[in-house]
């Protein structure tokens, strides 16, 4: 199969790559570009571990083809911190111990960032439903919800 | 130096605080490397061919077409993994589970594997492998499998643990029995007797990270394995034994682990990856798909349990009995035995008897799942306890308090308890505001208790003090949920230095002596004990160096708050030497300073929990909503309370999923119908409320700081607590888990109709 040439923007950088027509964006990120922050928990759109933001929309990168990123803007967990300054969500996840094993964390952070971009002052229920596409098996979500609430407060103040 | 592990009361400085974990930043920035995040130059992609049949004889496997496909570098079958287990039955089962030998024993059982230049070629190659199966009758239900008419999975198995060897083979591998006293006498003394039967369905640990490894076997006979595991030393032993290698030539590095909960405690695909790499002469990366994780890696047992409990009018239990049948998958296990041991462990009983049956079925090999076997037994017992309290007309919490085990009680599984927390957790639950909160229509409250043994085991730890006074701690227990933070706290506590001065890492198998895996809630318990011991050994050297510097006897030097202090009037003007100062001078006083420790951590200290929950049931649909949930558990001493809370909450959430939703669904054809997160639905954020926690600290006498294991007990009470809440809300006793809407609706309708 012939490769597809793709020009895209990832975390603000112009990136070009060749991929197979049937290759997912998740595989491109992980296997071709070395961006392994997005995880594959299922490959079927059910766990959210592969969450990224594509042109301001939260998507499961396991359900997007690498070729579809042509001309678009991709945001991954690797682009969330500014230099060595963590994003408030990242900081609050650490402070609240919103991660145990941490495999779900990149997906949750991306999903939470998208949630707060659309709704800067969410209720607990809005957070719970907003993050319902991401699975965490370790935490019972309690500390994740608290971390997002706390981050929302910090970001409102900023 | 002899290490004294006994508890001694002290005021803590670091232990009990809540600092940020040392591996945290890597995990929130996507930099942490998990099983599938590692690659080697020239690496091939490994994939496994799995049986579509629940039970079939493998007549022949033809791999020739696959081998000829361009890009395929190795194809293996059981013939490439010869039996080197030398009569070790448990290892033989693991080998057979990694690659079926004569028979495929469940839908998803591995039968062949390939390594190819890319994933697409590997997938194509699998399609070219021709397997000639003779399909056999199968059985997946635990009760069905016990019947005489059931197809027998393994005709060399004759039930053990019965007085006479049975005349014919069966699926019941073992019968075990626990208890003491005379239950006939006890039931004779009872004014009330309640007897009930229960079933629980099979669930999966549901770790979000699928099994993943990279294997690299070199032509000189050495090998490297990068893998997500709960125990890299154990994986090394397994793989070395199954591949006929010397353990020292196989170096296993544990990646960050994306959840295990017991499911990553023995090898699944790692020997296959090594065998592929050996044959291809190149590194091989093997990552399971989610479908494979469900079909072919460790679910828990499905169970069928009968319970009978009798009590006198005053609310004293006079006799208790349970028969427990646990599915093991196709290989013998000791799952029912653990259920039989834990079933009545919360209570002070004069007459108790439990009998367990291990049952083979055509399902994946059962693996440990957080306090394995205990939640199902607790569900059956605690449901019956609630019913009995109702019959007697006594409050269920009061009833449990009256019969709770205490220090000195002989447990139902044998040992006599030391100081334990069941009574205190019950008292705390009784006094918790949750217990008194009002309930609305169609809402019910339930509570239940749970017990877990906890384990210790072999542990080896190194503590090295750098010349700048920083401390590196190398442990051999995999960090599954924040133990590096806890162990750094313990090292800081013992040495009297700041948490930030310590850096804990998980060392590979070539850098430390053997460590048992992180299971049985042992990670923080045993490695903290080893860390304390290693720190004390280092302190001895620090004191010696100070004594040498001052030219005074070492007996006159004590270690306090991170400093060597010369004790006694005569040394009045000697300024204390800090750890940093002693470390900086170490090059001139005798070289590097380190403390080592190797020990078997005994006395892990049993732990108990009591959970309370409120559930709303929709009587029209059978749908449920968890309104409120409270966990009360004894931690001995919470080293890092935030992570202890996290363990409590996580276990409760898994228990909630198990109680209400999760189950393996098999079709008539013996194939798993829901091997994905869409149809095997684990709780999501919107399914749960905040989970309240209350940590009790009843010190474990066998640990210097009083620590007990905390990781597992929290999954024991939820099934029962939720069943009691649902039963109270719906007005009908629920006896089958999960209590999915159709099951609840059926129970409500049966009650209305009958
Ligand atoms: S890997 Fe994409 S949703 Fe699970
Ligand atoms: S922290 Fe392990 S899955 Fe979320």
Coordinates of C-alpha atoms in Angstrom, one line a residue, chain B residues 263-642:
Chain B
X263 CA -4.1 -9.5 36.8
X264 CA -0.4 -8.9 36.1
X265 CA 1.0 -11.4 38.6
X266 CA 1.9 -14.2 36.3
X267 CA 3.1 -14.4 32.7
X268 CA 0.6 -14.5 29.8
X269 CA 2.3 -13.5 26.6
X270 CA 5.9 -12.8 27.7
X271 CA 7.3 -16.3 27.1
X272 CA 5.7 -16.1 23.7
X273 CA 7.4 -12.8 22.9
X274 CA 10.7 -14.3 24.1
X275 CA 10.3 -17.4 22.0
X276 CA 9.4 -15.3 19.0
X277 CA 12.5 -13.1 19.5
X278 CA 14.7 -16.2 20.0
X279 CA 13.5 -17.7 16.7
X280 CA 13.6 -14.5 14.7
X281 CA 16.8 -13.2 16.2
X282 CA 15.3 -9.7 16.6
X283 CA 13.5 -7.8 19.3
X284 CA 9.8 -8.4 19.4
X285 CA 7.1 -6.2 20.8
X286 CA 3.9 -7.9 21.8
X287 CA 0.9 -5.9 22.9
X288 CA -2.5 -7.4 23.6
X289 CA -5.6 -5.8 22.2
X290 CA -8.5 -5.1 24.6
X291 CA -10.4 -8.0 23.1
X292 CA -7.5 -10.3 23.9
X293 CA -7.2 -8.9 27.4
X294 CA -10.9 -9.9 28.1
X295 CA -10.8 -13.2 26.3
X296 CA -7.4 -14.4 27.4
X297 CA -6.2 -12.7 30.6
X298 CA -7.2 -13.2 34.1
X299 CA -10.8 -12.8 35.1
X300 CA -12.0 -13.6 38.6
X301 CA -14.1 -16.6 39.5
X302 CA -17.8 -17.0 38.9
X303 CA -19.3 -18.5 42.0
X304 CA -22.2 -20.3 43.5
X305 CA -22.4 -20.1 47.3
X306 CA -24.8 -21.5 49.9
X307 CA -24.8 -20.0 53.4
X308 CA -26.6 -21.0 56.6
X309 CA -26.3 -19.0 59.8
X310 CA -28.1 -19.6 63.1
X311 CA -28.5 -17.2 66.1
X312 CA -30.1 -17.2 69.5
X313 CA -32.8 -14.7 70.4
X314 CA -30.3 -12.3 72.1
X315 CA -28.5 -11.9 68.7
X316 CA -25.5 -14.2 69.3
X317 CA -24.5 -16.3 66.3
X318 CA -24.5 -20.0 67.4
X319 CA -23.4 -21.6 64.1
X320 CA -22.4 -20.6 60.6
X321 CA -21.8 -22.8 57.5
X322 CA -21.0 -22.1 53.9
X323 CA -20.4 -24.2 50.8
X324 CA -18.5 -22.3 48.1
X325 CA -18.0 -23.3 44.5
X326 CA -15.6 -21.1 42.5
X327 CA -14.7 -21.4 38.8
X328 CA -11.0 -21.6 38.1
X329 CA -11.0 -21.5 34.3
X330 CA -9.4 -24.6 32.8
X331 CA -6.6 -25.0 35.4
X332 CA -6.7 -25.9 39.1
X333 CA -6.6 -23.0 41.5
X334 CA -7.2 -22.3 45.2
X335 CA -9.9 -19.7 44.7
X336 CA -12.7 -21.5 46.6
X337 CA -10.3 -22.2 49.3
X338 CA -9.5 -18.5 49.9
X339 CA -13.3 -17.9 49.8
X340 CA -13.7 -20.6 52.4
X341 CA -11.0 -19.0 54.6
X342 CA -12.3 -15.4 54.4
X343 CA -16.1 -16.0 54.4
X344 CA -16.6 -15.7 58.2
X345 CA -13.4 -14.0 59.1
X346 CA -15.2 -11.0 60.5
X347 CA -17.0 -12.9 63.3
X348 CA -16.4 -14.5 66.6
X349 CA -17.8 -17.9 66.1
X350 CA -17.9 -21.0 68.3
X351 CA -19.2 -23.3 65.6
X352 CA -18.2 -22.7 62.0
X353 CA -17.6 -24.8 58.9
X354 CA -16.9 -23.8 55.3
X355 CA -16.3 -26.1 52.4
X356 CA -14.8 -25.0 49.1
X357 CA -14.9 -26.6 45.7
X358 CA -12.5 -25.6 42.9
X359 CA -14.2 -26.1 39.6
X360 CA -12.8 -26.2 36.0
X361 CA -14.8 -24.5 33.3
X362 CA -14.0 -23.5 29.7
X363 CA -13.2 -19.9 30.5
X364 CA -9.9 -18.1 30.7
X365 CA -7.6 -19.0 33.6
X366 CA -8.8 -17.3 36.7
X367 CA -6.3 -14.8 38.1
X368 CA -6.2 -12.8 41.3
X369 CA -8.4 -9.8 41.4
X370 CA -7.8 -7.5 44.5
X371 CA -8.5 -9.6 47.6
X372 CA -9.2 -12.5 45.3
X373 CA -12.2 -14.6 46.2
X374 CA -13.1 -12.6 49.3
X375 CA -15.8 -10.3 47.8
X376 CA -18.0 -13.1 46.6
X377 CA -17.9 -14.9 50.0
X378 CA -18.5 -11.6 51.8
X379 CA -21.5 -10.9 49.5
X380 CA -23.1 -14.3 50.4
X381 CA -22.3 -14.1 54.1
X382 CA -23.1 -10.4 54.7
X383 CA -26.4 -10.7 52.8
X384 CA -27.4 -13.7 55.0
X385 CA -26.3 -11.8 58.1
X386 CA -28.6 -8.9 57.2
X387 CA -31.5 -11.3 56.6
X388 CA -30.9 -13.0 60.0
X389 CA -30.8 -9.6 61.8
X390 CA -34.1 -8.8 60.2
X391 CA -35.6 -12.1 61.3
X392 CA -34.4 -11.6 64.9
X393 CA -35.6 -8.0 64.7
X394 CA -32.2 -6.4 65.6
X395 CA -30.4 -3.6 63.9
X396 CA -27.9 -5.0 61.4
X397 CA -25.0 -2.9 62.6
X398 CA -25.8 -3.8 66.2
X399 CA -26.0 -7.5 65.3
X400 CA -22.5 -7.3 63.7
X401 CA -21.0 -5.5 66.6
X402 CA -22.4 -8.1 68.9
X403 CA -20.7 -10.9 67.0
X404 CA -17.6 -9.1 65.7
X405 CA -14.2 -10.8 66.1
X406 CA -11.8 -9.3 68.6
X407 CA -8.2 -9.6 69.8
X408 CA -7.9 -13.2 70.9
X409 CA -10.7 -14.5 68.8
X410 CA -9.9 -17.7 67.0
X411 CA -10.6 -16.9 63.3
X412 CA -12.8 -19.1 61.2
X413 CA -9.7 -20.0 59.1
X414 CA -7.5 -21.0 62.1
X415 CA -5.2 -18.3 63.5
X416 CA -5.9 -16.3 66.7
X417 CA -6.2 -12.6 66.0
X418 CA -4.0 -10.0 67.5
X419 CA -5.3 -6.4 67.7
X420 CA -7.8 -6.0 64.9
X421 CA -10.0 -3.3 63.5
X422 CA -13.4 -4.9 62.8
X423 CA -15.0 -3.7 66.0
X424 CA -13.7 -0.1 65.6
X425 CA -14.8 0.1 61.9
X426 CA -18.3 -1.0 62.9
X427 CA -18.4 1.5 65.7
X428 CA -17.2 4.2 63.4
X429 CA -19.8 3.3 60.8
X430 CA -22.5 3.2 63.4
X431 CA -21.6 6.8 64.5
X432 CA -21.1 8.1 61.0
X433 CA -23.5 10.8 59.9
X434 CA -24.1 8.8 56.8
X435 CA -26.0 6.2 58.9
X436 CA -28.5 8.8 60.2
X437 CA -29.1 10.7 56.9
X438 CA -32.7 10.6 55.7
X439 CA -33.7 8.4 52.8
X440 CA -36.3 9.1 50.1
X441 CA -38.7 7.0 48.2
X442 CA -37.3 3.9 46.5
X443 CA -34.0 4.5 48.3
X444 CA -32.3 1.9 50.5
X445 CA -29.3 1.8 52.7
X446 CA -27.0 -1.1 53.1
X447 CA -23.8 -1.8 55.0
X448 CA -21.4 -4.7 55.1
X449 CA -18.0 -5.7 56.5
X450 CA -15.0 -7.2 54.8
X451 CA -11.7 -8.8 55.7
X452 CA -8.4 -9.5 53.9
X453 CA -5.3 -11.3 55.1
X454 CA -2.6 -9.1 53.5
X455 CA 0.8 -10.6 52.7
X456 CA 4.4 -9.8 53.4
X457 CA 7.0 -11.8 51.6
X458 CA 10.5 -11.6 50.3
X459 CA 11.9 -8.1 49.9
X460 CA 15.3 -6.7 49.0
X461 CA 16.0 -3.0 49.1
X462 CA 19.1 -0.7 48.7
X463 CA 19.5 2.7 50.1
X464 CA 22.5 4.7 48.9
X465 CA 23.6 8.1 50.2
X466 CA 25.1 10.4 47.7
X467 CA 28.0 12.7 48.5
X468 CA 25.6 15.6 48.3
X469 CA 23.5 14.0 51.0
X470 CA 20.7 13.0 48.8
X471 CA 19.4 9.5 49.2
X472 CA 18.5 7.0 46.4
X473 CA 16.3 4.2 47.4
X474 CA 16.1 1.2 45.0
X475 CA 13.2 -1.1 45.7
X476 CA 12.1 -4.3 43.9
X477 CA 8.4 -4.0 44.4
X478 CA 6.6 -2.5 41.4
X479 CA 4.9 0.8 42.2
X480 CA 1.2 0.3 41.2
X481 CA -0.3 3.3 42.8
X482 CA 2.1 5.7 44.6
X483 CA 4.3 3.5 46.7
X484 CA 7.5 5.4 45.6
X485 CA 6.0 8.4 47.4
X486 CA 5.2 6.3 50.5
X487 CA 8.6 4.7 50.6
X488 CA 10.4 8.0 50.2
X489 CA 8.4 9.2 53.2
X490 CA 9.5 6.2 55.2
X491 CA 13.2 6.7 54.3
X492 CA 12.9 10.4 55.2
X493 CA 11.3 9.6 58.5
X494 CA 13.8 7.0 59.5
X495 CA 16.8 9.1 58.5
X496 CA 15.3 12.3 59.8
X497 CA 15.7 14.2 56.5
X498 CA 13.4 16.0 54.1
X499 CA 11.1 14.0 51.8
X500 CA 12.6 15.9 48.8
X501 CA 16.1 14.6 49.7
X502 CA 15.0 11.0 48.8
X503 CA 14.4 9.6 45.4
X504 CA 12.9 6.2 45.1
X505 CA 13.2 4.1 42.0
X506 CA 12.1 0.6 41.0
X507 CA 15.2 -1.3 40.2
X508 CA 15.5 -4.0 37.5
X509 CA 16.1 -7.7 38.2
X510 CA 19.9 -7.4 37.6
X511 CA 20.3 -4.6 40.2
X512 CA 18.7 -6.1 43.3
X513 CA 18.1 -9.4 44.9
X514 CA 14.8 -11.3 44.5
X515 CA 11.5 -9.5 45.4
X516 CA 8.1 -11.1 45.5
X517 CA 5.6 -9.2 43.4
X518 CA 3.4 -6.4 44.4
X519 CA 0.3 -8.3 45.5
X520 CA -1.5 -9.2 48.6
X521 CA -1.3 -5.5 49.6
X522 CA 2.3 -6.0 50.3
X523 CA 4.0 -3.2 48.3
X524 CA 4.1 -0.5 51.0
X525 CA 4.0 -2.9 53.9
X526 CA 7.0 -5.0 53.0
X527 CA 9.1 -2.5 51.2
X528 CA 8.6 0.1 54.0
X529 CA 9.8 -2.5 56.4
X530 CA 12.9 -3.2 54.2
X531 CA 13.4 0.5 53.8
X532 CA 13.4 1.1 57.5
X533 CA 15.8 -1.8 57.9
X534 CA 18.1 -0.4 55.2
X535 CA 17.9 3.1 56.7
X536 CA 18.9 1.7 60.1
X537 CA 21.9 0.0 58.5
X538 CA 22.9 3.2 56.9
X539 CA 22.5 5.1 60.1
X540 CA 24.8 2.7 61.8
X541 CA 27.5 3.6 59.3
X542 CA 26.7 7.3 59.6
X543 CA 27.2 7.1 63.3
X544 CA 30.5 5.2 62.8
X545 CA 31.8 7.9 60.5
X546 CA 30.8 10.6 62.9
X547 CA 32.5 8.7 65.7
X548 CA 35.6 8.4 63.6
X549 CA 35.6 12.1 62.8
X550 CA 35.3 13.0 66.4
X551 CA 37.5 10.2 67.5
X552 CA 35.1 9.0 70.2
X553 CA 33.5 5.5 70.7
X554 CA 30.5 4.9 68.4
X555 CA 28.4 3.9 71.3
X556 CA 28.4 7.5 72.3
X557 CA 27.0 8.7 69.0
X558 CA 23.2 8.8 68.5
X559 CA 21.2 9.6 65.5
X560 CA 18.5 12.2 65.9
X561 CA 16.6 14.3 63.4
X562 CA 19.1 13.7 60.6
X563 CA 22.1 14.4 62.7
X564 CA 24.8 12.5 64.5
X565 CA 25.0 13.8 68.1
X566 CA 27.8 13.0 70.6
X567 CA 26.0 12.1 73.7
X568 CA 27.2 13.0 77.2
X569 CA 28.5 15.9 79.1
X570 CA 32.1 15.4 78.1
X571 CA 31.2 16.1 74.4
X572 CA 29.4 19.3 75.2
X573 CA 31.1 21.4 72.6
X574 CA 31.0 19.0 69.7
X575 CA 28.5 20.4 67.1
X576 CA 26.1 17.9 65.6
X577 CA 27.0 16.5 62.2
X578 CA 24.3 16.5 59.6
X579 CA 23.7 13.6 57.2
X580 CA 24.9 16.0 54.4
X581 CA 28.1 16.8 56.3
X582 CA 28.9 13.2 56.9
X583 CA 28.1 12.3 53.3
X584 CA 30.3 15.1 52.0
X585 CA 33.3 13.8 54.0
X586 CA 32.6 10.2 53.1
X587 CA 35.3 10.0 50.5
X588 CA 37.9 10.6 53.3
X589 CA 36.2 8.6 56.1
X590 CA 35.9 5.2 54.4
X591 CA 34.0 5.6 51.1
X592 CA 30.4 5.5 50.1
X593 CA 27.6 5.1 52.7
X594 CA 24.8 2.7 52.0
X595 CA 22.3 0.5 53.8
X596 CA 21.1 -2.7 52.4
X597 CA 18.3 -4.9 53.5
X598 CA 17.0 -8.3 52.6
X599 CA 14.2 -9.8 54.6
X600 CA 11.0 -11.8 54.6
X601 CA 8.4 -9.4 55.8
X602 CA 6.2 -11.4 58.2
X603 CA 3.1 -10.4 60.0
X604 CA 1.4 -8.3 57.4
X605 CA -1.5 -7.7 59.8
X606 CA -5.1 -8.5 58.7
X607 CA -7.3 -5.7 57.8
X608 CA -11.0 -5.0 58.1
X609 CA -13.4 -2.5 56.6
X610 CA -17.0 -1.5 56.9
X611 CA -18.8 0.2 54.0
X612 CA -22.1 2.0 53.9
X613 CA -24.1 2.9 50.8
X614 CA -27.3 4.4 49.7
X615 CA -28.9 3.2 46.4
X616 CA -32.0 4.3 44.6
X617 CA -33.9 1.7 42.6
X618 CA -36.3 2.6 39.8
X619 CA -39.1 0.0 40.3
X620 CA -40.2 0.4 36.7
X621 CA -36.9 -0.3 35.0
X622 CA -34.7 -1.9 37.7
X623 CA -32.1 0.8 37.1
X624 CA -30.0 1.8 40.1
X625 CA -28.2 4.9 41.2
X626 CA -25.5 5.1 43.8
X627 CA -26.4 8.1 46.0
X628 CA -23.8 8.0 48.7
X629 CA -20.9 5.8 49.6
X630 CA -18.7 5.7 52.7
X631 CA -15.7 3.5 53.4
X632 CA -14.3 3.0 56.9
X633 CA -11.1 0.9 57.0
X634 CA -8.2 0.2 59.3
X635 CA -4.8 1.1 57.7
X636 CA -2.6 0.4 60.7
X637 CA -0.7 3.6 59.9
X638 CA -1.5 5.6 56.8
X639 CA 2.0 6.4 55.4
X640 CA 0.6 8.8 52.7
X641 CA -3.1 9.3 53.6
X642 CA -4.1 10.6 50.2

